[in-house]
Coordinates of C-alpha atoms in Angstrom, one line a residue:
X5 CA 97.8 205.9 98.7
X6 CA 101.2 205.4 97.2
X7 CA 102.0 202.7 99.7
X8 CA 99.4 200.5 97.9
X9 CA 101.2 201.0 94.6
X10 CA 104.5 200.1 96.3
X11 CA 102.9 196.7 97.3
X12 CA 102.0 196.1 93.7
X13 CA 105.5 197.0 92.5
X14 CA 106.9 194.4 95.0
X15 CA 104.4 191.8 93.8
X16 CA 104.9 192.4 90.1
X17 CA 108.2 194.2 89.6
X18 CA 108.6 193.7 85.8
X19 CA 105.9 196.1 84.6
X20 CA 106.9 197.2 81.1
X21 CA 105.8 200.9 81.5
X22 CA 105.2 203.1 84.5
X23 CA 103.9 206.6 84.7
X24 CA 104.8 208.5 87.8
X25 CA 102.9 211.7 88.1
X26 CA 102.0 214.3 90.8
X27 CA 103.5 217.3 92.6
X28 CA 105.0 215.6 95.7
X29 CA 108.6 215.2 94.5
X30 CA 109.7 213.3 97.6
X31 CA 107.1 210.5 96.9
X32 CA 108.1 210.5 93.2
X33 CA 111.7 210.0 94.2
X34 CA 110.8 207.2 96.7
X35 CA 108.6 205.4 94.2
X36 CA 111.3 205.6 91.5
X37 CA 113.8 204.2 93.9
X38 CA 111.4 201.4 94.8
X39 CA 110.8 200.4 91.2
X40 CA 114.6 200.2 90.5
X41 CA 115.3 198.3 93.7
X42 CA 112.6 195.7 93.1
X43 CA 113.6 195.0 89.5
X44 CA 115.6 191.8 89.5
X45 CA 119.3 192.1 88.5
X46 CA 119.3 195.9 88.3
X47 CA 121.5 198.2 90.3
X48 CA 121.3 202.0 90.4
X49 CA 124.3 202.3 88.1
X50 CA 122.6 200.2 85.5
X51 CA 119.7 202.6 85.0
X52 CA 119.6 204.6 81.7
X53 CA 118.2 208.2 82.0
X54 CA 116.7 210.5 79.4
X55 CA 115.4 214.0 79.9
X56 CA 112.4 214.5 77.6
X57 CA 112.9 218.3 77.8
X58 CA 116.2 217.8 76.0
X59 CA 115.8 214.5 74.1
X60 CA 113.0 213.3 71.7
X61 CA 111.0 210.3 73.0
X62 CA 111.9 208.1 70.0
X63 CA 115.4 207.8 71.5
X64 CA 113.7 206.2 74.6
X65 CA 111.7 203.9 72.4
X66 CA 114.9 202.9 70.4
X67 CA 116.8 202.2 73.7
X68 CA 113.9 200.1 75.1
X69 CA 113.6 198.0 71.9
X70 CA 117.4 197.3 71.9
X71 CA 118.1 194.0 73.7
X72 CA 119.9 194.4 77.1
X73 CA 123.6 193.5 77.2
X74 CA 124.6 190.8 79.8
X75 CA 121.3 191.3 81.6
X76 CA 117.8 189.9 81.3
X77 CA 116.2 193.3 81.6
X78 CA 117.0 197.0 81.4
X79 CA 115.4 200.0 83.3
X80 CA 115.0 203.3 81.5
X81 CA 113.8 206.5 83.2
X82 CA 112.3 209.1 80.9
X83 CA 112.0 212.3 83.0
X84 CA 109.8 215.3 82.5
X85 CA 107.1 214.0 80.1
X86 CA 105.7 217.5 79.6
X87 CA 103.8 216.4 76.5
X88 CA 101.2 214.9 78.9
X89 CA 100.2 218.3 80.3
X90 CA 98.6 221.3 78.8
X91 CA 100.9 223.0 76.3
X92 CA 102.6 226.2 77.5
X93 CA 103.3 228.7 74.8
X94 CA 107.0 229.1 74.1
X95 CA 108.0 226.3 76.6
X96 CA 108.3 223.4 74.1
X97 CA 111.9 222.9 73.1
X98 CA 111.7 219.4 71.6
X99 CA 109.3 218.0 68.9
X100 CA 108.3 214.5 70.1
X101 CA 107.0 211.8 67.6
X102 CA 103.8 211.3 69.7
X103 CA 102.1 209.0 67.2
X104 CA 105.1 206.7 67.4
X105 CA 105.0 206.7 71.2
X106 CA 101.2 205.9 71.1
X107 CA 101.8 202.9 68.9
X108 CA 104.8 201.7 71.0
X109 CA 102.8 201.9 74.3
X110 CA 100.3 199.4 73.0
X111 CA 103.1 196.9 72.3
X112 CA 106.1 197.8 74.6
X113 CA 109.4 196.0 74.8
X114 CA 109.2 192.8 76.8
X115 CA 112.9 193.2 78.0
X116 CA 112.7 196.7 79.3
X117 CA 111.0 198.6 82.1
X118 CA 110.4 202.2 81.0
X119 CA 109.5 204.8 83.7
X120 CA 108.0 208.0 82.5
X121 CA 107.9 210.8 85.1
X122 CA 105.5 213.7 84.9
X123 CA 106.1 215.7 88.1
X124 CA 103.1 218.0 87.5
X125 CA 99.9 218.5 89.6
X126 CA 97.6 217.9 86.7
X127 CA 97.9 216.2 83.3
X128 CA 95.8 217.1 80.2
X129 CA 93.3 214.3 80.1
X130 CA 91.9 215.6 76.8
X131 CA 95.1 214.6 74.9
X132 CA 95.1 211.3 73.1
X133 CA 98.7 210.5 74.3
X134 CA 97.6 211.0 77.9
X135 CA 94.7 208.6 77.5
X136 CA 96.9 206.0 75.7
X137 CA 99.6 206.4 78.4
X138 CA 97.1 206.0 81.2
X139 CA 95.5 202.9 79.6
X140 CA 98.8 201.1 78.9
X141 CA 101.1 202.1 81.8
X142 CA 101.0 201.4 85.5
X143 CA 100.0 204.9 86.7
X144 CA 101.1 206.0 90.2
X145 CA 100.0 209.4 91.4
X146 CA 102.3 211.0 94.0
X147 CA 100.3 214.0 95.2
X148 CA 100.8 215.8 98.4
X149 CA 99.5 213.9 101.4
X150 CA 97.4 215.8 104.0
X151 CA 95.4 215.0 107.1
X152 CA 94.9 211.3 108.0
X153 CA 96.9 210.1 105.0
X154 CA 99.9 212.1 106.0
X155 CA 99.8 210.9 109.6
X156 CA 99.5 207.3 108.5
X157 CA 102.5 207.8 106.2
X158 CA 104.5 209.3 109.1
X159 CA 103.7 206.2 111.2
X160 CA 104.8 203.9 108.4
X161 CA 108.0 205.8 107.9
X162 CA 108.7 205.5 111.6
X163 CA 108.2 201.8 111.4
X164 CA 110.6 201.6 108.4
X165 CA 113.2 203.4 110.5
X166 CA 112.8 200.8 113.3
X167 CA 110.8 202.9 115.8
X168 CA 107.1 203.3 116.8
X169 CA 104.9 206.2 117.4
X170 CA 101.2 206.6 118.3
X171 CA 98.8 208.4 115.9
X172 CA 98.5 211.5 118.1
X173 CA 102.3 211.7 118.2
X174 CA 102.4 211.5 114.4
X175 CA 100.0 214.5 114.3
X176 CA 102.1 216.3 116.8
X177 CA 105.3 215.8 114.7
X178 CA 103.5 217.1 111.6
X179 CA 102.3 220.2 113.5
X180 CA 105.9 220.8 114.8
X181 CA 107.6 220.3 111.4
X182 CA 105.1 221.1 108.8
X183 CA 103.8 219.0 105.9
X184 CA 107.0 218.8 103.8
X185 CA 107.5 215.0 103.5
X186 CA 111.2 215.3 102.8
X187 CA 111.7 217.3 106.1
X188 CA 109.4 214.9 108.0
X189 CA 111.5 211.9 106.8
X190 CA 114.7 213.6 107.9
X191 CA 113.3 214.4 111.3
X192 CA 112.1 210.8 111.7
X193 CA 115.5 209.4 110.7
X194 CA 117.1 211.7 113.3
X195 CA 114.6 210.6 116.0
X196 CA 115.2 207.0 115.2
X197 CA 119.0 207.4 115.4
X198 CA 118.6 209.0 118.8
X199 CA 116.2 206.3 120.2
X200 CA 117.8 203.2 118.7
X201 CA 116.0 200.1 117.6
X202 CA 112.5 199.5 119.0
X203 CA 112.4 203.0 120.5
X204 CA 109.2 204.9 120.9
X205 CA 108.8 208.5 119.8
X206 CA 107.1 210.8 122.4
X207 CA 106.2 214.5 122.6
X208 CA 109.1 215.0 124.9
X209 CA 111.6 213.6 122.4
X210 CA 110.2 215.7 119.6
X211 CA 110.3 218.8 121.7
X212 CA 114.0 218.2 122.6
X213 CA 115.2 217.3 119.1
X214 CA 112.9 218.8 116.4
X215 CA 113.1 222.5 115.6
X216 CA 109.6 224.1 115.3
X217 CA 108.6 225.2 111.8
X218 CA 107.9 228.9 111.2
X219 CA 104.2 228.0 110.6
X220 CA 104.0 226.4 114.1
X221 CA 105.6 229.4 115.7
X222 CA 103.1 231.7 113.8
X223 CA 100.3 229.6 115.3
X224 CA 101.8 230.1 118.8
X225 CA 102.3 233.8 118.1
X226 CA 98.7 234.3 117.0
X227 CA 97.4 232.3 119.9
X228 CA 99.3 234.3 122.5
X229 CA 98.3 237.6 120.9
X230 CA 94.6 236.6 120.8
X231 CA 94.9 235.5 124.4
X232 CA 96.2 239.0 125.4
X233 CA 99.6 237.8 126.6
X234 CA 101.7 240.7 125.3
X235 CA 105.0 239.6 126.9
X236 CA 104.9 236.1 125.5
X237 CA 103.7 237.5 122.1
X238 CA 106.7 239.8 121.9
X239 CA 109.1 237.0 122.9
X240 CA 107.8 234.7 120.2
X241 CA 107.9 237.6 117.7
X242 CA 111.5 238.5 118.4
X243 CA 112.5 234.8 118.1
X244 CA 110.9 234.7 114.7
X245 CA 112.7 237.9 113.7
X246 CA 116.0 236.4 114.8
X247 CA 115.3 233.3 112.7
X248 CA 115.0 235.5 109.6
X249 CA 111.2 235.8 109.3
X250 CA 110.0 239.0 107.6
X251 CA 107.1 241.1 109.1
X252 CA 105.1 241.2 105.8
X253 CA 105.2 237.4 105.6
X254 CA 104.4 237.0 109.3
X255 CA 101.4 239.4 108.9
X256 CA 100.0 237.2 106.0
X257 CA 100.5 234.0 108.0
X258 CA 98.8 235.5 111.1
X259 CA 95.9 236.6 109.0
X260 CA 95.6 233.1 107.6
X261 CA 95.6 231.7 111.2
X262 CA 92.8 234.1 112.2
X263 CA 90.8 233.1 109.2
X264 CA 91.3 229.5 110.1
X265 CA 89.9 230.3 113.6
X266 CA 86.9 232.0 112.0
X267 CA 86.2 229.1 109.6
X268 CA 86.6 226.4 112.3
X269 CA 84.2 228.3 114.6
X270 CA 81.6 228.6 111.8
X271 CA 81.8 224.9 110.8
X272 CA 81.7 223.8 114.5
X273 CA 78.5 225.8 115.0
X274 CA 77.0 224.0 112.0
X275 CA 77.7 220.6 113.7
X276 CA 80.8 219.6 111.8
X277 CA 83.3 217.4 113.8
X278 CA 87.1 217.7 113.7
X279 CA 87.8 215.4 110.8
X280 CA 85.0 217.0 108.7
X281 CA 86.3 220.5 109.4
X282 CA 89.9 219.5 108.5
X283 CA 88.7 217.9 105.2
X284 CA 86.5 220.8 104.3
X285 CA 89.3 223.4 104.9
X286 CA 92.1 221.1 103.6
X287 CA 94.2 221.5 106.7
X288 CA 95.8 219.0 109.0
X289 CA 93.4 217.7 111.7
X290 CA 95.9 218.6 114.5
X291 CA 95.6 222.3 113.6
X292 CA 91.9 222.1 113.8
X293 CA 92.1 220.2 117.1
X294 CA 94.3 223.0 118.6
X295 CA 91.8 225.6 117.5
X296 CA 88.8 223.7 118.8
X297 CA 90.4 222.9 122.2
X298 CA 91.5 226.5 122.8
X299 CA 89.8 227.6 126.0
X300 CA 90.6 231.2 125.2
X301 CA 88.9 231.1 121.9
X302 CA 87.8 234.7 121.1
X303 CA 84.5 235.8 119.7
X304 CA 83.8 236.1 116.0
X305 CA 83.5 239.9 116.3
X306 CA 86.9 240.0 118.0
X307 CA 88.6 237.9 115.3
X308 CA 87.0 240.0 112.5
X309 CA 88.4 243.1 114.2
X310 CA 91.9 241.6 114.3
X311 CA 91.6 240.6 110.7
X312 CA 90.7 244.2 109.7
X313 CA 93.6 245.6 111.8
X314 CA 96.0 243.2 110.1
X315 CA 94.8 244.4 106.7
X316 CA 95.8 247.9 107.7
X317 CA 99.1 246.7 109.1
X318 CA 99.8 244.9 105.8
X319 CA 99.2 248.1 103.9
X320 CA 101.4 250.1 106.2
X321 CA 104.2 247.5 106.0
X322 CA 104.2 247.6 102.2
X323 CA 104.2 251.4 102.0
X324 CA 106.6 252.3 104.9
X325 CA 110.2 253.2 104.4
X326 CA 111.0 252.9 108.1
X327 CA 111.4 249.9 110.4
X328 CA 108.8 247.3 109.4
X329 CA 109.8 245.3 112.5
X330 CA 108.7 248.2 114.7
X331 CA 105.4 248.5 112.9
X332 CA 104.3 245.0 113.7
X333 CA 105.8 245.2 117.2
X334 CA 103.6 248.3 118.0
X335 CA 100.6 246.3 116.7
X336 CA 101.3 243.5 119.2
X337 CA 101.7 246.0 122.0
X338 CA 98.3 247.5 121.5
X339 CA 95.5 246.3 123.7
X340 CA 92.9 244.2 122.0

């Protein structure tokens, strides 16, 4: 996890070269801020930034090799190191002297910390520059956290904000808010401000302060529809419409939830436990827990029928010129 890399940054803050990579921008931003704050004598305004989509990398090397003025060390951030990923035709705007960078990485400046950021899900490991960078830089991967890792991170963030929360409450917050780490951090900060120091986050506090994510409401909508509660289904549906959700998007999300129910049922019959199912399906364990604990869980045949009906509704929604809201409403009103 990134938290382990943060401990290493604190222990050894004067690494000459960092490579921050991965698709979770929030973690990249947090890690970058951590490196800057842990570098002795450096304030945010002292940091020198380059965008490698606009500036050749030799400018970064030149700056790094120039002795710092009135400081023992300088910090340089070289953003968007796209030369580390697979080449996209027509996308390269700058020619970088890669051979010069490869040579410099093996003997970097002793008076500079250079942080290369590559905010991409995957780097091209076949490239020589990627291999040289990986061998000579402190590499930190900031990929999207899911499942147990995300819940542990939520608990750590709560502690950082001065409040505590149990593991099941961390799962509940993720289910209510979604897996966007930036949004989760904002909600935790709000909860901490409400509770004050040493407060404890509970389900009741979350329900009173945290707005439910559309995905959570779709889960509730699907659950009430499958359970045959038409009045509650229509109430949730109209709430979603008022919040700006589109019928086509809702249909797709409902179908995804029904498929999740089918997959969970299949794996459960094969003897998989909750954590194994969550890992296999790459979904948060709390979502799996809700499906497994649903006493009104329908049969596989019933779920397949709903899935088939949703495919017809999706086609009708995409081809109709009338009220799409009404099309989905009529579907909810039909008896299963």
